[in-house]
Amino acid sequence: MIEKTDKYFMETALHLAVKGMGYTSPNPMVGAVIVKNGKVVGSGYHHALGEAHAEVNAINEAGIAAKSATLFVTLEPCNHTGRTPPCTEKILKAGIHRVVVAMKDPNPDVIGGGIGYLKDQRVDVTLGVCEDAAKKLNEAYIKYITTKRPFVIVKCAATLDGRIATRTGDSRWVTGEESRKFVHRLRHAADAIMVGVDTIKRDNPCLTTRLNDIRGVDPKRIILDTNLSIPENAKVLRLDSDSGRFIITGISVSTDKKAEVEKKNVKVIPSAVKNGRIDIDLLMDQLGAMGIASILIEGGGQVIGSALRARIVDKIIFFYAPKILGGDDGVPICGGPGPFSMNECIPVSNIDVRRFGEDVMIEGYIV
């Protein structure tokens, strides 16, 4: 049975871990607190890729108070040397007598190694406190580290009758300001954002992150453009940003055409084509090999439909505004052919419903 105090301090560590969102990928977000005599004497989180781990930051803050204390950490401490030394040795050197861990590290190369080593050194280890919350926090890391494919989220904003734009392509704005602010947090958390070239032609978006309270990170911009028809005046080609820009084209696009676009500091990546469109399933292997651990698909309807039919989607986030287009000629959420019968629908589980102003957000997972 989990002690109430263990749960309380682990929740504190989880809140700390969230501070690393957007900065640590492809590493996980991790938080840690050190408790002695019922009081927190040290805390820390993993700030960014290549920087000190959460346990190290917490131990450094605690100093000598860490001796004979309890460490609460949201992910199994590492027992190997990567970009930083193993955290297990730091824990032992600090004299910590008990370690409470939310979840094992799913990395096939290290799973259980840190916990096993600490137990061998006679450290008391408790596993599984707030495990579900820890797994949700690092759902993208878990998918990527175990499959080498990105965790894929489909986001859309629609009217109550399921349209993301009018018949003229007008989509500004379907949802309200609060929903749009939350979408920028989704962009900040994702490694990459993906759209089709039709969205670029119609909306000419920047695909950047704009937040007021923190330094937002722009996701890598991925544009699916089978025939490399992106307009020269597209904002994504002209925008100055530290994040990468990738255009995915069919393998038949000429070398000269690719070279001309790449002069704009854009990487053109040839990929397999299926039924006249980029084979989005095979593309996930390519993007995973590039170290992209999470992707936010923002449209349009053809890309969303292709992603769902290819079964590459892990999570959906649908925003519905209290508006009715009232016709059958607007742009639907999903383009392309659907199933013959209702029993072929894609099931969505673990539903969560939230309000953003007058809008309703439905979040769920696809198995």
XYZ file of C-alpha atoms in Angstrom:
367
model
C 0.000 0.000 0.000
C 1.324 3.450 -0.953
C 1.887 5.792 1.985
C 0.084 9.151 1.755
C 3.325 10.998 2.449
C 5.081 9.112 -0.362
C 2.312 10.125 -2.763
C 2.490 13.757 -1.651
C 6.230 14.064 -2.174
C 6.122 12.200 -5.481
C 3.445 14.592 -6.724
C 5.811 17.410 -5.769
C 8.516 15.767 -7.873
C 6.109 15.392 -10.802
C 5.246 19.103 -10.677
C 8.952 19.859 -10.864
C 9.428 17.496 -13.809
C 6.881 19.425 -15.889
C 9.217 22.435 -15.848
C 11.463 20.566 -18.275
C 8.703 20.234 -20.885
C 9.923 21.305 -24.307
C 13.600 21.337 -23.348
C 14.680 17.755 -22.567
C 13.646 15.679 -25.608
C 14.567 13.030 -26.577
C 15.401 12.614 -22.896
C 12.500 12.265 -20.434
C 11.201 14.919 -18.074
C 12.278 14.047 -14.533
C 11.767 15.675 -11.145
C 13.258 14.828 -7.751
C 12.913 15.888 -4.130
C 14.943 14.894 -1.077
C 13.058 14.590 2.188
C 14.433 14.364 5.719
C 12.353 14.316 8.883
C 9.259 15.104 6.835
C 10.701 18.207 5.193
C 12.034 18.844 1.686
C 15.744 19.627 1.953
C 16.554 19.539 -1.750
C 14.730 19.593 -5.069
C 15.553 19.617 -8.743
C 14.502 18.683 -12.240
C 16.139 17.863 -15.563
C 16.435 21.281 -17.209
C 17.591 20.387 -20.715
C 19.211 17.727 -22.878
C 22.830 17.215 -21.840
C 22.468 19.017 -18.512
C 22.497 17.479 -15.027
C 19.771 15.018 -14.132
C 17.063 15.792 -11.594
C 18.634 13.645 -8.858
C 21.961 15.452 -9.180
C 20.335 18.878 -8.930
C 18.329 17.815 -5.874
C 21.359 16.297 -4.113
C 23.485 19.366 -4.841
C 20.818 21.589 -3.324
C 20.443 19.374 -0.246
C 24.182 19.176 0.424
C 25.033 17.310 3.641
C 21.326 17.166 4.550
C 20.976 14.394 1.952
C 22.715 11.915 4.274
C 20.212 9.332 5.583
C 17.385 11.106 3.691
C 14.801 9.796 1.219
C 14.963 10.608 -2.479
C 11.709 10.800 -4.460
C 12.298 10.636 -8.213
C 9.797 10.317 -11.068
C 11.966 7.966 -13.173
C 14.405 5.190 -12.299
C 17.876 6.650 -11.657
C 20.360 5.880 -14.414
C 23.207 3.452 -13.789
C 25.190 4.140 -16.943
C 27.377 6.901 -18.294
C 25.781 8.826 -21.144
C 25.980 12.578 -21.565
C 26.304 12.704 -17.747
C 27.722 10.321 -15.088
C 25.425 7.677 -13.489
C 23.005 9.076 -10.908
C 23.200 5.914 -8.806
C 26.778 6.708 -7.798
C 25.773 10.244 -6.829
C 22.957 8.807 -4.680
C 25.277 6.391 -2.895
C 27.951 9.015 -2.319
C 25.348 11.370 -0.797
C 24.415 8.697 1.766
C 20.723 8.548 0.819
C 19.183 5.536 2.575
C 15.857 5.238 0.699
C 14.796 5.905 -2.881
C 11.152 6.108 -3.984
C 10.695 5.716 -7.760
C 7.524 6.392 -9.757
C 8.376 4.175 -12.755
C 11.143 2.099 -14.277
C 13.073 3.585 -17.168
C 11.596 1.828 -20.259
C 14.851 2.188 -22.189
C 15.618 -1.453 -23.177
C 19.314 -0.860 -22.511
C 18.857 0.251 -18.904
C 15.447 -0.926 -17.610
C 15.725 -2.055 -14.003
C 19.492 -1.528 -13.892
C 19.444 1.505 -11.638
C 16.963 0.005 -9.190
C 18.788 -3.313 -9.111
C 22.131 -1.661 -8.454
C 20.776 0.461 -5.608
C 19.200 -2.622 -4.005
C 22.496 -4.485 -4.313
C 24.105 -1.625 -2.391
C 21.521 -2.076 0.395
C 19.480 1.014 -0.446
C 15.780 0.658 0.352
C 13.865 1.124 -2.946
C 10.101 1.611 -3.361
C 8.712 1.434 -6.905
C 5.368 2.458 -8.418
C 4.299 5.569 -6.481
C 2.222 7.755 -8.867
C 3.269 5.453 -11.698
C 0.331 6.277 -14.001
C 0.952 10.017 -13.734
C 4.655 9.529 -14.409
C 3.931 7.441 -17.507
C 1.481 10.020 -18.866
C 4.024 12.778 -18.336
C 6.601 10.907 -20.408
C 4.295 9.145 -22.865
C 6.273 10.459 -25.837
C 9.582 9.287 -24.371
C 8.161 5.827 -23.635
C 6.912 5.386 -27.218
C 10.113 6.679 -28.780
C 12.616 4.807 -26.611
C 10.828 1.476 -27.055
C 9.956 1.698 -30.777
C 12.292 4.366 -32.217
C 9.187 5.962 -33.748
C 7.657 9.293 -32.742
C 4.672 9.675 -30.453
C 2.017 11.227 -32.707
C -0.725 13.622 -31.610
C -3.453 14.797 -33.969
C -4.875 18.190 -33.075
C -7.786 19.857 -34.814
C -10.220 22.712 -34.244
C -13.738 22.138 -35.572
C -17.290 23.400 -35.536
C -19.945 21.284 -33.846
C -20.819 19.813 -37.234
C -17.241 18.648 -37.758
C -15.796 21.237 -40.152
C -12.317 22.745 -39.848
C -12.868 25.387 -42.544
C -15.560 26.807 -44.811
C -15.900 25.877 -48.467
C -13.540 28.780 -49.301
C -10.897 27.422 -46.915
C -11.455 30.123 -44.283
C -10.534 28.793 -40.828
C -9.747 31.955 -38.832
C -10.834 31.519 -36.235
C -12.781 28.341 -35.524
C -11.972 28.291 -31.817
C -11.433 31.007 -29.232
C -8.313 32.616 -27.832
C -8.000 30.314 -24.811
C -7.936 27.220 -27.024
C -5.346 28.782 -29.312
C -3.121 29.635 -26.354
C -3.228 26.006 -25.236
C -2.257 24.859 -28.734
C 0.921 26.900 -28.448
C 1.750 24.915 -25.299
C 1.250 21.749 -27.319
C 3.664 23.090 -29.923
C 6.189 23.960 -27.207
C 6.045 20.391 -25.883
C 6.371 18.674 -29.275
C 9.603 17.999 -31.131
C 7.945 18.681 -34.468
C 4.753 19.992 -36.041
C 3.452 18.467 -39.276
C 1.099 19.889 -41.905
C 0.359 19.295 -45.551
C 1.401 21.728 -48.269
C -2.273 22.612 -48.888
C -2.378 24.129 -45.387
C 0.695 26.198 -46.268
C -0.939 27.400 -49.486
C -4.272 28.194 -47.840
C -3.279 29.654 -44.448
C 0.434 30.512 -44.886
C 1.109 29.772 -41.181
C 4.357 30.363 -39.280
C 4.021 27.118 -37.261
C 5.945 28.634 -34.351
C 5.394 28.730 -30.593
C 4.156 31.965 -29.043
C 3.871 31.985 -25.241
C 3.785 34.902 -22.823
C 4.857 33.329 -19.535
C 7.843 31.168 -20.557
C 10.478 31.007 -23.266
C 8.726 28.896 -25.837
C 10.569 26.489 -28.116
C 9.633 26.357 -31.787
C 9.004 22.793 -32.979
C 10.719 21.503 -36.073
C 8.436 22.243 -39.020
C 7.597 19.286 -41.280
C 5.648 19.914 -44.473
C 4.309 17.020 -46.536
C 4.709 18.114 -50.156
C 4.768 15.165 -52.555
C 5.505 17.220 -55.691
C 7.481 20.031 -54.012
C 4.960 22.709 -54.888
C 5.416 24.936 -51.831
C 5.075 28.653 -52.730
C 8.258 30.731 -52.668
C 6.592 33.301 -50.399
C 5.588 30.754 -47.725
C 6.296 32.124 -44.247
C 7.896 28.868 -43.124
C 10.577 29.377 -45.799
C 11.298 32.965 -44.765
C 10.896 32.837 -41.003
C 14.029 33.149 -38.875
C 13.902 30.420 -36.224
C 16.368 28.102 -34.516
C 14.209 25.057 -35.248
C 14.715 22.932 -38.332
C 12.497 22.990 -41.415
C 11.895 19.832 -43.427
C 9.912 19.311 -46.599
C 8.995 15.693 -47.292
C 8.735 15.021 -51.018
C 8.263 12.065 -53.312
C 11.404 10.310 -54.525
C 10.710 11.347 -58.125
C 11.199 15.085 -57.496
C 14.150 16.374 -59.495
C 17.499 17.101 -57.864
C 17.550 20.634 -59.302
C 14.152 21.423 -57.811
C 15.235 20.185 -54.376
C 18.491 22.140 -54.545
C 16.624 25.357 -55.343
C 14.364 25.011 -52.288
C 17.269 24.033 -50.022
C 18.892 27.403 -50.731
C 16.337 28.756 -48.254
C 17.933 26.774 -45.411
C 15.313 24.044 -45.668
C 16.098 20.325 -45.749
C 14.241 18.437 -48.482
C 13.803 14.760 -47.616
C 12.693 12.257 -50.268
C 10.278 9.613 -49.002
C 8.209 6.753 -50.401
C 4.833 7.542 -51.963
C 1.675 5.466 -51.638
C -1.502 6.193 -53.644
C -0.083 9.527 -54.773
C 0.747 10.745 -51.263
C 3.681 10.450 -48.881
C 3.642 7.028 -47.185
C 3.189 8.458 -43.711
C 3.780 5.119 -41.969
C 7.249 4.638 -43.488
C 7.946 8.321 -42.863
C 7.659 7.719 -39.112
C 10.683 5.411 -39.289
C 12.653 8.118 -41.097
C 11.700 10.803 -38.593
C 12.409 8.524 -35.643
C 15.892 7.860 -37.039
C 16.392 11.649 -37.066
C 15.783 11.736 -33.298
C 12.276 13.210 -33.497
C 10.436 11.746 -30.509
C 7.056 13.494 -30.814
C 4.990 15.030 -33.594
C 1.955 17.295 -33.443
C -0.126 16.930 -36.610
C -2.160 20.085 -37.195
C -3.656 19.316 -40.591
C -5.227 19.689 -42.920
C -7.997 17.173 -43.363
C -6.141 15.009 -45.892
C -3.093 14.670 -43.623
C -5.234 13.896 -40.568
C -7.209 11.310 -42.516
C -4.039 9.704 -43.883
C -2.459 9.553 -40.433
C -5.510 7.911 -38.880
C -5.888 5.379 -41.699
C -2.188 4.499 -41.425
C -2.650 3.861 -37.682
C 0.317 6.026 -36.722
C -1.667 8.218 -34.308
C -1.261 7.691 -30.557
C -3.374 10.549 -29.207
C -6.065 12.916 -30.419
C -6.855 16.412 -29.155
C -10.016 17.750 -30.782
C -11.321 21.234 -29.999
C -14.983 21.898 -30.728
C -16.295 25.457 -30.892
C -19.971 26.346 -30.245
C -20.517 27.067 -33.922
C -22.427 25.289 -36.682
C -21.382 25.786 -40.273
C -24.729 24.441 -41.425
C -23.698 22.978 -44.766
C -22.058 19.916 -46.259
C -19.492 21.768 -48.367
C -17.027 22.845 -45.654
C -13.703 21.106 -45.027
C -14.159 17.995 -42.831
C -11.789 16.987 -40.049
C -10.675 13.942 -42.028
C -10.240 13.797 -45.788
C -10.115 10.715 -47.974
C -12.037 7.441 -47.869
C -13.586 6.158 -44.663
C -14.667 2.660 -43.588
C -17.683 0.751 -44.910
C -19.275 0.094 -41.515
C -19.365 1.589 -38.015
C -17.616 -1.423 -36.502
C -14.524 -0.410 -38.499
C -14.283 2.940 -36.706
C -11.090 3.743 -34.837
C -11.783 3.398 -31.098
C -10.615 6.144 -28.755
C -10.071 5.381 -25.058
C -9.120 7.132 -21.804
C -11.200 10.162 -22.724
C -10.645 13.470 -20.958
C -12.893 16.494 -21.543
C -11.895 20.080 -20.716
C -13.281 23.547 -21.319
C -11.327 26.451 -22.777
C -13.647 29.424 -22.633
C -16.673 28.405 -24.696
C -14.769 25.634 -26.491
C -14.706 21.957 -25.500
C -11.527 19.907 -25.826
C -11.700 16.115 -26.135
C -8.463 14.237 -25.512
C -8.114 10.495 -25.983
C -5.773 7.691 -26.960
C -5.749 5.324 -29.899
C -4.446 1.821 -29.252
